[in-house]
């Protein structure tokens, strides 16, 4: 099985990196690419990643380090990952404007992100116990997309989500910044699509494209918060989420993704797609363990109390009144 996995993954990387149009765009030589990815060292490292089930950004950097460092000097792996994360963040939110003006770094970042994207797609389908494999961020099937009322908008979302390397940026953030938002997004999207498919199966009208797109994109705005905004991420990330969807003219999915607050919306005025996102977002939260926080899908009852304890500007009497109301 490991040999089959290795062959599949290696062929995907090789085909992607040797794509003529991509190589021409990056201004690099195909022979140079071949020299590195066909090397024994590259093959050994790739095999080790699969055996150890280590699909992290750090392992990916170690995999392609020889390919990258002759283009851009890597003084430390930690610093290099920070620079690549900053580059990917700037693709998503140009206003963060923290990127170095270095064309060689940009080429290295593009090579890394291309390989990392393939590694991440492989991880999603790998039989692993980690959250990203257990609840993989797999988008709609082709037949589901073609059955949508507005397939063009969902396709546009997918195109820009992948073009901006949103998944890779979020995963880099986990390793560089320590935020496990990607696990939350994976869990929310998984629940959203699962519920949406069940409703569609019994004949309830629902737009799976909006459910999937909003589930995957509802927390994009958290990465747009910078400087003083970092102190107000829970409040401001809705704004930056809205900005990302507006930039690419994805209004219907964007409207649902932006409005996923559970406290200030009138339920009777919300679409079914919005209610599914709010419900799913409500249930996927961090759980404190002996080894730190990890993402968890709570039961509805447990998630209610988790959220209740986080409510701002709510005194104990009001919290008690809400509990009594729910129980009755």
PDB file of C-alpha atoms in Angstrom:
ATOM      1  CA  UNK A   1       0.000   0.000   0.000  1.00  0.00           C
ATOM      2  CA  UNK A   2       2.851   2.399   0.862  1.00  0.00           C
ATOM      3  CA  UNK A   3       4.443   1.765  -2.542  1.00  0.00           C
ATOM      4  CA  UNK A   4       1.158   2.471  -4.324  1.00  0.00           C
ATOM      5  CA  UNK A   5       0.663   5.648  -2.288  1.00  0.00           C
ATOM      6  CA  UNK A   6       4.212   6.750  -3.039  1.00  0.00           C
ATOM      7  CA  UNK A   7       3.830   6.182  -6.769  1.00  0.00           C
ATOM      8  CA  UNK A   8       0.520   8.045  -6.851  1.00  0.00           C
ATOM      9  CA  UNK A   9       1.812  11.015  -4.853  1.00  0.00           C
ATOM     10  CA  UNK A  10       5.130  11.230  -6.678  1.00  0.00           C
ATOM     11  CA  UNK A  11       3.436  11.162 -10.091  1.00  0.00           C
ATOM     12  CA  UNK A  12       1.040  13.935  -9.037  1.00  0.00           C
ATOM     13  CA  UNK A  13       3.916  16.152  -7.882  1.00  0.00           C
ATOM     14  CA  UNK A  14       6.042  15.385 -10.940  1.00  0.00           C
ATOM     15  CA  UNK A  15       3.250  16.068 -13.425  1.00  0.00           C
ATOM     16  CA  UNK A  16       2.246  19.289 -11.692  1.00  0.00           C
ATOM     17  CA  UNK A  17       5.755  20.736 -11.395  1.00  0.00           C
ATOM     18  CA  UNK A  18       6.694  19.797 -14.954  1.00  0.00           C
ATOM     19  CA  UNK A  19       3.634  21.470 -16.453  1.00  0.00           C
ATOM     20  CA  UNK A  20       4.996  23.597 -19.309  1.00  0.00           C
ATOM     21  CA  UNK A  21       2.710  26.609 -18.871  1.00  0.00           C
ATOM     22  CA  UNK A  22       3.354  26.773 -15.112  1.00  0.00           C
ATOM     23  CA  UNK A  23       7.137  26.431 -15.573  1.00  0.00           C
ATOM     24  CA  UNK A  24       7.101  29.211 -18.161  1.00  0.00           C
ATOM     25  CA  UNK A  25       5.066  31.458 -15.869  1.00  0.00           C
ATOM     26  CA  UNK A  26       7.525  30.949 -12.984  1.00  0.00           C
ATOM     27  CA  UNK A  27      10.559  31.340 -15.235  1.00  0.00           C
ATOM     28  CA  UNK A  28      12.250  28.130 -14.134  1.00  0.00           C
ATOM     29  CA  UNK A  29      13.869  25.301 -16.063  1.00  0.00           C
ATOM     30  CA  UNK A  30      12.212  21.883 -16.425  1.00  0.00           C
ATOM     31  CA  UNK A  31      15.598  20.145 -16.244  1.00  0.00           C
ATOM     32  CA  UNK A  32      16.249  21.917 -12.945  1.00  0.00           C
ATOM     33  CA  UNK A  33      12.939  20.634 -11.572  1.00  0.00           C
ATOM     34  CA  UNK A  34      13.649  17.099 -12.793  1.00  0.00           C
ATOM     35  CA  UNK A  35      17.135  17.107 -11.288  1.00  0.00           C
ATOM     36  CA  UNK A  36      15.683  17.588  -7.813  1.00  0.00           C
ATOM     37  CA  UNK A  37      12.404  15.675  -7.768  1.00  0.00           C
ATOM     38  CA  UNK A  38      13.920  12.672  -9.540  1.00  0.00           C
ATOM     39  CA  UNK A  39      16.745  12.509  -7.002  1.00  0.00           C
ATOM     40  CA  UNK A  40      17.116   9.690  -4.480  1.00  0.00           C
ATOM     41  CA  UNK A  41      16.988  12.212  -1.623  1.00  0.00           C
ATOM     42  CA  UNK A  42      13.599  13.593  -2.725  1.00  0.00           C
ATOM     43  CA  UNK A  43      12.194  10.086  -3.142  1.00  0.00           C
ATOM     44  CA  UNK A  44      13.396   8.981   0.295  1.00  0.00           C
ATOM     45  CA  UNK A  45      11.893  12.028   2.002  1.00  0.00           C
ATOM     46  CA  UNK A  46       8.563  11.596   0.225  1.00  0.00           C
ATOM     47  CA  UNK A  47       8.429   7.935   1.214  1.00  0.00           C
ATOM     48  CA  UNK A  48       9.241   8.865   4.817  1.00  0.00           C
ATOM     49  CA  UNK A  49       6.371  11.386   4.896  1.00  0.00           C
ATOM     50  CA  UNK A  50       3.912   8.677   3.878  1.00  0.00           C
ATOM     51  CA  UNK A  51       5.283   6.070   6.301  1.00  0.00           C
ATOM     52  CA  UNK A  52       5.210   8.563   9.206  1.00  0.00           C
ATOM     53  CA  UNK A  53       1.866  10.041   8.089  1.00  0.00           C
ATOM     54  CA  UNK A  54       3.503  13.444   8.452  1.00  0.00           C
ATOM     55  CA  UNK A  55       1.981  15.823   5.924  1.00  0.00           C
ATOM     56  CA  UNK A  56       2.923  19.011   7.748  1.00  0.00           C
ATOM     57  CA  UNK A  57       4.312  22.191   6.215  1.00  0.00           C
ATOM     58  CA  UNK A  58       7.610  21.517   7.971  1.00  0.00           C
ATOM     59  CA  UNK A  59       7.972  18.077   6.370  1.00  0.00           C
ATOM     60  CA  UNK A  60       6.946  19.492   2.999  1.00  0.00           C
ATOM     61  CA  UNK A  61       9.652  22.146   3.290  1.00  0.00           C
ATOM     62  CA  UNK A  62      12.229  19.492   4.148  1.00  0.00           C
ATOM     63  CA  UNK A  63      11.035  17.510   1.127  1.00  0.00           C
ATOM     64  CA  UNK A  64      11.629  20.333  -1.343  1.00  0.00           C
ATOM     65  CA  UNK A  65      14.418  22.183   0.483  1.00  0.00           C
ATOM     66  CA  UNK A  66      17.057  21.176  -2.067  1.00  0.00           C
ATOM     67  CA  UNK A  67      14.840  22.455  -4.863  1.00  0.00           C
ATOM     68  CA  UNK A  68      14.193  25.779  -3.143  1.00  0.00           C
ATOM     69  CA  UNK A  69      17.452  26.826  -1.547  1.00  0.00           C
ATOM     70  CA  UNK A  70      19.372  27.184  -4.794  1.00  0.00           C
ATOM     71  CA  UNK A  71      16.749  29.794  -5.784  1.00  0.00           C
ATOM     72  CA  UNK A  72      16.398  31.504  -2.410  1.00  0.00           C
ATOM     73  CA  UNK A  73      18.735  30.959   0.583  1.00  0.00           C
ATOM     74  CA  UNK A  74      17.015  29.186   3.493  1.00  0.00           C
ATOM     75  CA  UNK A  75      18.747  30.358   6.662  1.00  0.00           C
ATOM     76  CA  UNK A  76      16.258  28.594   8.922  1.00  0.00           C
ATOM     77  CA  UNK A  77      13.246  26.412   8.184  1.00  0.00           C
ATOM     78  CA  UNK A  78      11.138  28.273  10.726  1.00  0.00           C
ATOM     79  CA  UNK A  79      11.859  31.646   9.130  1.00  0.00           C
ATOM     80  CA  UNK A  80      11.269  30.256   5.649  1.00  0.00           C
ATOM     81  CA  UNK A  81       7.834  28.927   6.626  1.00  0.00           C
ATOM     82  CA  UNK A  82       6.961  32.333   8.081  1.00  0.00           C
ATOM     83  CA  UNK A  83       7.924  34.005   4.801  1.00  0.00           C
ATOM     84  CA  UNK A  84       5.882  31.549   2.757  1.00  0.00           C
ATOM     85  CA  UNK A  85       2.921  31.999   5.113  1.00  0.00           C
ATOM     86  CA  UNK A  86       3.189  35.775   4.715  1.00  0.00           C
ATOM     87  CA  UNK A  87       3.294  35.371   0.944  1.00  0.00           C
ATOM     88  CA  UNK A  88       0.175  33.171   0.947  1.00  0.00           C
ATOM     89  CA  UNK A  89      -1.609  35.542   3.342  1.00  0.00           C
ATOM     90  CA  UNK A  90      -0.864  38.445   1.016  1.00  0.00           C
ATOM     91  CA  UNK A  91      -2.457  36.542  -1.884  1.00  0.00           C
ATOM     92  CA  UNK A  92      -5.673  36.285   0.119  1.00  0.00           C
ATOM     93  CA  UNK A  93      -5.596  39.724   1.736  1.00  0.00           C
ATOM     94  CA  UNK A  94      -3.286  42.152  -0.111  1.00  0.00           C
ATOM     95  CA  UNK A  95      -3.989  44.869   2.472  1.00  0.00           C
ATOM     96  CA  UNK A  96      -1.845  42.990   5.015  1.00  0.00           C
ATOM     97  CA  UNK A  97       1.106  44.128   2.852  1.00  0.00           C
ATOM     98  CA  UNK A  98       3.844  42.336   4.809  1.00  0.00           C
ATOM     99  CA  UNK A  99       5.452  40.563   1.876  1.00  0.00           C
ATOM    100  CA  UNK A 100       9.115  41.001   0.930  1.00  0.00           C
ATOM    101  CA  UNK A 101       9.727  42.449  -2.522  1.00  0.00           C
ATOM    102  CA  UNK A 102      11.873  39.510  -3.639  1.00  0.00           C
ATOM    103  CA  UNK A 103      11.071  37.688  -6.880  1.00  0.00           C
ATOM    104  CA  UNK A 104      13.164  34.651  -5.892  1.00  0.00           C
ATOM    105  CA  UNK A 105      11.234  34.269  -2.641  1.00  0.00           C
ATOM    106  CA  UNK A 106       8.004  34.508  -4.626  1.00  0.00           C
ATOM    107  CA  UNK A 107       9.113  31.684  -6.940  1.00  0.00           C
ATOM    108  CA  UNK A 108      10.068  29.520  -3.949  1.00  0.00           C
ATOM    109  CA  UNK A 109       6.721  30.212  -2.293  1.00  0.00           C
ATOM    110  CA  UNK A 110       4.841  29.226  -5.457  1.00  0.00           C
ATOM    111  CA  UNK A 111       6.825  25.980  -5.779  1.00  0.00           C
ATOM    112  CA  UNK A 112       6.253  25.142  -2.116  1.00  0.00           C
ATOM    113  CA  UNK A 113       2.526  25.937  -2.238  1.00  0.00           C
ATOM    114  CA  UNK A 114       2.044  23.845  -5.372  1.00  0.00           C
ATOM    115  CA  UNK A 115       3.686  20.822  -3.732  1.00  0.00           C
ATOM    116  CA  UNK A 116       1.943  21.495  -0.401  1.00  0.00           C
ATOM    117  CA  UNK A 117      -1.437  21.600  -2.140  1.00  0.00           C
ATOM    118  CA  UNK A 118      -0.858  18.123  -3.599  1.00  0.00           C
ATOM    119  CA  UNK A 119       0.369  16.812  -0.226  1.00  0.00           C
ATOM    120  CA  UNK A 120      -2.755  18.201   1.461  1.00  0.00           C
ATOM    121  CA  UNK A 121      -5.098  16.659  -1.107  1.00  0.00           C
ATOM    122  CA  UNK A 122      -3.381  13.329  -0.478  1.00  0.00           C
ATOM    123  CA  UNK A 123      -3.779  13.748   3.296  1.00  0.00           C
ATOM    124  CA  UNK A 124      -7.532  14.340   2.950  1.00  0.00           C
ATOM    125  CA  UNK A 125      -8.033  10.876   1.483  1.00  0.00           C
ATOM    126  CA  UNK A 126      -5.472   9.147   3.686  1.00  0.00           C
ATOM    127  CA  UNK A 127      -6.698   6.845   6.437  1.00  0.00           C
ATOM    128  CA  UNK A 128      -5.368   8.861   9.351  1.00  0.00           C
ATOM    129  CA  UNK A 129      -6.659   9.703  12.807  1.00  0.00           C
ATOM    130  CA  UNK A 130      -6.019  13.440  12.532  1.00  0.00           C
ATOM    131  CA  UNK A 131      -8.941  15.852  12.254  1.00  0.00           C
ATOM    132  CA  UNK A 132      -8.167  16.919   8.667  1.00  0.00           C
ATOM    133  CA  UNK A 133      -8.320  13.320   7.448  1.00  0.00           C
ATOM    134  CA  UNK A 134     -11.283  12.367   9.615  1.00  0.00           C
ATOM    135  CA  UNK A 135     -13.329  15.348   8.403  1.00  0.00           C
ATOM    136  CA  UNK A 136     -11.686  16.184   5.063  1.00  0.00           C
ATOM    137  CA  UNK A 137     -12.499  19.403   3.260  1.00  0.00           C
ATOM    138  CA  UNK A 138     -13.772  17.699   0.105  1.00  0.00           C
ATOM    139  CA  UNK A 139     -15.934  19.863  -2.108  1.00  0.00           C
ATOM    140  CA  UNK A 140     -19.039  18.821  -4.044  1.00  0.00           C
ATOM    141  CA  UNK A 141     -18.941  16.084  -6.665  1.00  0.00           C
ATOM    142  CA  UNK A 142     -19.136  17.095 -10.340  1.00  0.00           C
ATOM    143  CA  UNK A 143     -22.717  15.872 -10.711  1.00  0.00           C
ATOM    144  CA  UNK A 144     -23.756  17.856  -7.620  1.00  0.00           C
ATOM    145  CA  UNK A 145     -22.145  20.995  -9.036  1.00  0.00           C
ATOM    146  CA  UNK A 146     -23.892  20.677 -12.396  1.00  0.00           C
ATOM    147  CA  UNK A 147     -27.248  20.233 -10.628  1.00  0.00           C
ATOM    148  CA  UNK A 148     -26.899  23.577  -8.802  1.00  0.00           C
ATOM    149  CA  UNK A 149     -29.141  26.532  -9.619  1.00  0.00           C
ATOM    150  CA  UNK A 150     -26.042  28.707 -10.082  1.00  0.00           C
ATOM    151  CA  UNK A 151     -23.115  26.361 -10.709  1.00  0.00           C
ATOM    152  CA  UNK A 152     -21.071  29.269 -12.068  1.00  0.00           C
ATOM    153  CA  UNK A 153     -20.847  30.959  -8.664  1.00  0.00           C
ATOM    154  CA  UNK A 154     -19.747  27.798  -6.872  1.00  0.00           C
ATOM    155  CA  UNK A 155     -17.168  27.105  -9.583  1.00  0.00           C
ATOM    156  CA  UNK A 156     -15.901  30.665  -9.193  1.00  0.00           C
ATOM    157  CA  UNK A 157     -15.592  30.129  -5.443  1.00  0.00           C
ATOM    158  CA  UNK A 158     -13.629  26.895  -5.955  1.00  0.00           C
ATOM    159  CA  UNK A 159     -11.352  28.519  -8.516  1.00  0.00           C
ATOM    160  CA  UNK A 160     -10.422  31.447  -6.268  1.00  0.00           C
ATOM    161  CA  UNK A 161     -10.215  29.338  -3.105  1.00  0.00           C
ATOM    162  CA  UNK A 162      -7.632  27.172  -4.860  1.00  0.00           C
ATOM    163  CA  UNK A 163      -5.905  30.025  -6.709  1.00  0.00           C
ATOM    164  CA  UNK A 164      -5.329  31.888  -3.441  1.00  0.00           C
ATOM    165  CA  UNK A 165      -4.163  28.664  -1.756  1.00  0.00           C
ATOM    166  CA  UNK A 166      -6.633  29.310   1.074  1.00  0.00           C
ATOM    167  CA  UNK A 167      -6.371  25.793   2.498  1.00  0.00           C
ATOM    168  CA  UNK A 168      -2.569  25.904   2.420  1.00  0.00           C
ATOM    169  CA  UNK A 169      -2.533  29.367   3.995  1.00  0.00           C
ATOM    170  CA  UNK A 170      -4.753  28.189   6.859  1.00  0.00           C
ATOM    171  CA  UNK A 171      -2.628  25.096   7.424  1.00  0.00           C
ATOM    172  CA  UNK A 172       0.557  27.189   7.414  1.00  0.00           C
ATOM    173  CA  UNK A 173      -1.065  29.486   9.970  1.00  0.00           C
ATOM    174  CA  UNK A 174      -1.550  26.500  12.256  1.00  0.00           C
ATOM    175  CA  UNK A 175       2.168  25.692  12.217  1.00  0.00           C
ATOM    176  CA  UNK A 176       3.517  29.245  12.095  1.00  0.00           C
ATOM    177  CA  UNK A 177       1.005  31.059  14.320  1.00  0.00           C
ATOM    178  CA  UNK A 178      -0.449  28.211  16.388  1.00  0.00           C
ATOM    179  CA  UNK A 179      -4.093  28.703  15.305  1.00  0.00           C
ATOM    180  CA  UNK A 180      -6.084  25.555  14.485  1.00  0.00           C
ATOM    181  CA  UNK A 181      -8.807  27.412  12.576  1.00  0.00           C
ATOM    182  CA  UNK A 182      -8.410  25.003   9.662  1.00  0.00           C
ATOM    183  CA  UNK A 183      -9.570  22.092  11.830  1.00  0.00           C
ATOM    184  CA  UNK A 184     -12.656  24.128  12.734  1.00  0.00           C
ATOM    185  CA  UNK A 185     -13.326  24.907   9.067  1.00  0.00           C
ATOM    186  CA  UNK A 186     -12.924  21.225   8.117  1.00  0.00           C
ATOM    187  CA  UNK A 187     -15.398  20.165  10.799  1.00  0.00           C
ATOM    188  CA  UNK A 188     -17.931  22.859   9.948  1.00  0.00           C
ATOM    189  CA  UNK A 189     -17.781  22.161   6.208  1.00  0.00           C
ATOM    190  CA  UNK A 190     -18.091  18.420   6.807  1.00  0.00           C
ATOM    191  CA  UNK A 191     -21.206  18.890   8.964  1.00  0.00           C
ATOM    192  CA  UNK A 192     -22.724  21.448   6.581  1.00  0.00           C
ATOM    193  CA  UNK A 193     -22.407  19.244   3.510  1.00  0.00           C
ATOM    194  CA  UNK A 194     -23.512  16.102   5.361  1.00  0.00           C
ATOM    195  CA  UNK A 195     -26.675  17.811   6.625  1.00  0.00           C
ATOM    196  CA  UNK A 196     -27.321  19.471   3.263  1.00  0.00           C
ATOM    197  CA  UNK A 197     -27.092  16.169   1.401  1.00  0.00           C
ATOM    198  CA  UNK A 198     -29.467  14.486   3.848  1.00  0.00           C
ATOM    199  CA  UNK A 199     -32.050  17.250   3.386  1.00  0.00           C
ATOM    200  CA  UNK A 200     -31.712  17.155  -0.397  1.00  0.00           C
ATOM    201  CA  UNK A 201     -32.114  13.370  -0.346  1.00  0.00           C
ATOM    202  CA  UNK A 202     -35.566  13.645   1.255  1.00  0.00           C
ATOM    203  CA  UNK A 203     -36.672  16.303  -1.216  1.00  0.00           C
ATOM    204  CA  UNK A 204     -36.159  19.533   0.721  1.00  0.00           C
ATOM    205  CA  UNK A 205     -35.014  22.337  -1.639  1.00  0.00           C
ATOM    206  CA  UNK A 206     -31.481  23.394  -0.731  1.00  0.00           C
ATOM    207  CA  UNK A 207     -28.497  24.865  -2.570  1.00  0.00           C
ATOM    208  CA  UNK A 208     -25.541  22.606  -1.784  1.00  0.00           C
ATOM    209  CA  UNK A 209     -23.153  25.047  -3.462  1.00  0.00           C
ATOM    210  CA  UNK A 210     -24.003  27.770  -0.975  1.00  0.00           C
ATOM    211  CA  UNK A 211     -23.836  25.297   1.906  1.00  0.00           C
ATOM    212  CA  UNK A 212     -20.405  24.020   0.890  1.00  0.00           C
ATOM    213  CA  UNK A 213     -18.936  27.384  -0.133  1.00  0.00           C
ATOM    214  CA  UNK A 214     -20.107  29.153   3.015  1.00  0.00           C
ATOM    215  CA  UNK A 215     -18.941  26.290   5.222  1.00  0.00           C
ATOM    216  CA  UNK A 216     -15.447  26.417   3.730  1.00  0.00           C
ATOM    217  CA  UNK A 217     -15.251  30.207   3.551  1.00  0.00           C
ATOM    218  CA  UNK A 218     -17.009  31.431   6.689  1.00  0.00           C
ATOM    219  CA  UNK A 219     -13.804  32.133   8.645  1.00  0.00           C
ATOM    220  CA  UNK A 220     -11.562  33.404   5.836  1.00  0.00           C
ATOM    221  CA  UNK A 221     -11.897  36.882   7.313  1.00  0.00           C
ATOM    222  CA  UNK A 222      -9.991  35.902  10.455  1.00  0.00           C
ATOM    223  CA  UNK A 223      -6.815  36.022   8.387  1.00  0.00           C
ATOM    224  CA  UNK A 224      -7.571  39.543   7.183  1.00  0.00           C
ATOM    225  CA  UNK A 225      -7.270  40.942  10.698  1.00  0.00           C
ATOM    226  CA  UNK A 226      -3.908  42.585  11.262  1.00  0.00           C
ATOM    227  CA  UNK A 227      -2.374  45.159  13.616  1.00  0.00           C
ATOM    228  CA  UNK A 228      -4.941  46.564  16.030  1.00  0.00           C
ATOM    229  CA  UNK A 229      -7.649  44.462  14.358  1.00  0.00           C
ATOM    230  CA  UNK A 230      -6.126  41.340  15.923  1.00  0.00           C
ATOM    231  CA  UNK A 231      -7.637  42.415  19.239  1.00  0.00           C
ATOM    232  CA  UNK A 232     -11.115  42.260  17.712  1.00  0.00           C
ATOM    233  CA  UNK A 233     -11.004  39.186  15.475  1.00  0.00           C
ATOM    234  CA  UNK A 234     -14.343  37.745  16.769  1.00  0.00           C
ATOM    235  CA  UNK A 235     -16.083  40.954  15.693  1.00  0.00           C
ATOM    236  CA  UNK A 236     -14.138  42.020  12.591  1.00  0.00           C
ATOM    237  CA  UNK A 237     -13.663  38.738  10.771  1.00  0.00           C
ATOM    238  CA  UNK A 238     -17.175  39.000   9.325  1.00  0.00           C
ATOM    239  CA  UNK A 239     -16.130  42.214   7.559  1.00  0.00           C
ATOM    240  CA  UNK A 240     -12.990  40.711   6.025  1.00  0.00           C
ATOM    241  CA  UNK A 241     -14.876  37.568   5.012  1.00  0.00           C
ATOM    242  CA  UNK A 242     -17.321  39.823   3.182  1.00  0.00           C
ATOM    243  CA  UNK A 243     -14.425  41.675   1.515  1.00  0.00           C
ATOM    244  CA  UNK A 244     -12.918  38.466   0.137  1.00  0.00           C
ATOM    245  CA  UNK A 245     -16.200  37.299  -1.383  1.00  0.00           C
ATOM    246  CA  UNK A 246     -16.921  40.761  -2.807  1.00  0.00           C
ATOM    247  CA  UNK A 247     -13.462  40.928  -4.404  1.00  0.00           C
ATOM    248  CA  UNK A 248     -14.326  37.892  -6.488  1.00  0.00           C
ATOM    249  CA  UNK A 249     -18.002  38.761  -6.974  1.00  0.00           C
ATOM    250  CA  UNK A 250     -19.415  35.733  -5.148  1.00  0.00           C
ATOM    251  CA  UNK A 251     -22.471  37.394  -3.528  1.00  0.00           C
ATOM    252  CA  UNK A 252     -24.833  34.546  -2.645  1.00  0.00           C
ATOM    253  CA  UNK A 253     -22.286  32.262  -0.995  1.00  0.00           C
ATOM    254  CA  UNK A 254     -20.601  35.307   0.545  1.00  0.00           C
ATOM    255  CA  UNK A 255     -23.806  36.552   2.147  1.00  0.00           C
ATOM    256  CA  UNK A 256     -24.294  33.251   3.970  1.00  0.00           C
ATOM    257  CA  UNK A 257     -20.611  32.979   4.913  1.00  0.00           C
ATOM    258  CA  UNK A 258     -20.552  36.477   6.386  1.00  0.00           C
ATOM    259  CA  UNK A 259     -23.742  36.129   8.427  1.00  0.00           C
ATOM    260  CA  UNK A 260     -22.931  33.149  10.620  1.00  0.00           C
ATOM    261  CA  UNK A 261     -23.217  34.914  13.977  1.00  0.00           C
ATOM    262  CA  UNK A 262     -25.568  33.054  16.308  1.00  0.00           C
ATOM    263  CA  UNK A 263     -26.463  35.952  18.586  1.00  0.00           C
ATOM    264  CA  UNK A 264     -27.810  38.880  16.608  1.00  0.00           C
ATOM    265  CA  UNK A 265     -29.781  37.338  13.736  1.00  0.00           C
ATOM    266  CA  UNK A 266     -33.528  36.780  13.466  1.00  0.00           C
ATOM    267  CA  UNK A 267     -33.958  33.058  12.849  1.00  0.00           C
ATOM    268  CA  UNK A 268     -37.255  33.408  10.985  1.00  0.00           C
ATOM    269  CA  UNK A 269     -35.556  35.612   8.360  1.00  0.00           C
ATOM    270  CA  UNK A 270     -32.672  33.233   7.657  1.00  0.00           C
ATOM    271  CA  UNK A 271     -32.393  30.827   4.738  1.00  0.00           C
ATOM    272  CA  UNK A 272     -32.044  27.097   5.323  1.00  0.00           C
ATOM    273  CA  UNK A 273     -28.442  27.311   4.090  1.00  0.00           C
ATOM    274  CA  UNK A 274     -27.669  29.967   6.721  1.00  0.00           C
ATOM    275  CA  UNK A 275     -29.266  27.929   9.490  1.00  0.00           C
ATOM    276  CA  UNK A 276     -27.163  24.898   8.574  1.00  0.00           C
ATOM    277  CA  UNK A 277     -23.963  26.968   8.751  1.00  0.00           C
ATOM    278  CA  UNK A 278     -24.914  28.533  12.088  1.00  0.00           C
ATOM    279  CA  UNK A 279     -25.803  25.121  13.527  1.00  0.00           C
ATOM    280  CA  UNK A 280     -22.561  23.535  12.286  1.00  0.00           C
ATOM    281  CA  UNK A 281     -20.415  26.451  13.463  1.00  0.00           C
ATOM    282  CA  UNK A 282     -22.131  26.151  16.835  1.00  0.00           C
ATOM    283  CA  UNK A 283     -21.058  22.530  17.251  1.00  0.00           C
ATOM    284  CA  UNK A 284     -17.399  22.556  16.131  1.00  0.00           C
ATOM    285  CA  UNK A 285     -15.223  24.146  18.820  1.00  0.00           C
ATOM    286  CA  UNK A 286     -11.947  23.639  20.648  1.00  0.00           C
ATOM    287  CA  UNK A 287     -11.870  21.247  23.588  1.00  0.00           C
ATOM    288  CA  UNK A 288      -9.320  21.597  26.373  1.00  0.00           C
ATOM    289  CA  UNK A 289      -7.281  18.422  26.943  1.00  0.00           C
ATOM    290  CA  UNK A 290      -4.205  17.508  28.983  1.00  0.00           C
ATOM    291  CA  UNK A 291      -2.057  18.091  25.901  1.00  0.00           C
ATOM    292  CA  UNK A 292      -3.661  21.424  25.011  1.00  0.00           C
ATOM    293  CA  UNK A 293      -6.628  22.432  22.886  1.00  0.00           C
ATOM    294  CA  UNK A 294      -7.911  20.260  20.055  1.00  0.00           C
ATOM    295  CA  UNK A 295     -10.903  20.615  17.764  1.00  0.00           C
ATOM    296  CA  UNK A 296     -13.999  18.626  18.662  1.00  0.00           C
ATOM    297  CA  UNK A 297     -17.523  18.160  17.345  1.00  0.00           C
ATOM    298  CA  UNK A 298     -19.750  18.618  20.387  1.00  0.00           C
ATOM    299  CA  UNK A 299     -23.243  17.291  20.878  1.00  0.00           C
ATOM    300  CA  UNK A 300     -25.873  19.996  20.476  1.00  0.00           C
ATOM    301  CA  UNK A 301     -26.504  20.145  24.238  1.00  0.00           C
ATOM    302  CA  UNK A 302     -22.815  20.386  25.127  1.00  0.00           C
ATOM    303  CA  UNK A 303     -22.125  22.986  22.453  1.00  0.00           C
ATOM    304  CA  UNK A 304     -24.917  25.178  23.816  1.00  0.00           C
ATOM    305  CA  UNK A 305     -23.176  25.448  27.179  1.00  0.00           C
ATOM    306  CA  UNK A 306     -19.764  26.000  25.571  1.00  0.00           C
ATOM    307  CA  UNK A 307     -21.155  28.960  23.640  1.00  0.00           C
ATOM    308  CA  UNK A 308     -23.213  30.283  26.539  1.00  0.00           C
ATOM    309  CA  UNK A 309     -20.082  30.593  28.658  1.00  0.00           C
ATOM    310  CA  UNK A 310     -18.432  32.666  25.929  1.00  0.00           C
ATOM    311  CA  UNK A 311     -21.232  35.198  25.539  1.00  0.00           C
ATOM    312  CA  UNK A 312     -20.076  38.753  26.090  1.00  0.00           C
ATOM    313  CA  UNK A 313     -21.954  41.386  28.074  1.00  0.00           C
ATOM    314  CA  UNK A 314     -24.301  38.844  29.617  1.00  0.00           C
ATOM    315  CA  UNK A 315     -24.680  38.691  33.379  1.00  0.00           C
ATOM    316  CA  UNK A 316     -25.232  35.440  35.283  1.00  0.00           C
ATOM    317  CA  UNK A 317     -28.957  36.097  35.789  1.00  0.00           C
ATOM    318  CA  UNK A 318     -29.544  36.388  32.042  1.00  0.00           C
ATOM    319  CA  UNK A 319     -27.504  33.236  31.397  1.00  0.00           C
ATOM    320  CA  UNK A 320     -29.634  31.426  33.985  1.00  0.00           C
ATOM    321  CA  UNK A 321     -32.836  32.706  32.356  1.00  0.00           C
ATOM    322  CA  UNK A 322     -31.673  31.398  28.963  1.00  0.00           C
ATOM    323  CA  UNK A 323     -30.894  27.965  30.450  1.00  0.00           C
ATOM    324  CA  UNK A 324     -34.354  27.760  32.047  1.00  0.00           C
ATOM    325  CA  UNK A 325     -35.994  28.871  28.786  1.00  0.00           C
ATOM    326  CA  UNK A 326     -34.151  26.202  26.737  1.00  0.00           C
ATOM    327  CA  UNK A 327     -34.883  23.439  29.251  1.00  0.00           C
ATOM    328  CA  UNK A 328     -38.582  24.259  29.210  1.00  0.00           C
TER     329      UNK A 328
END
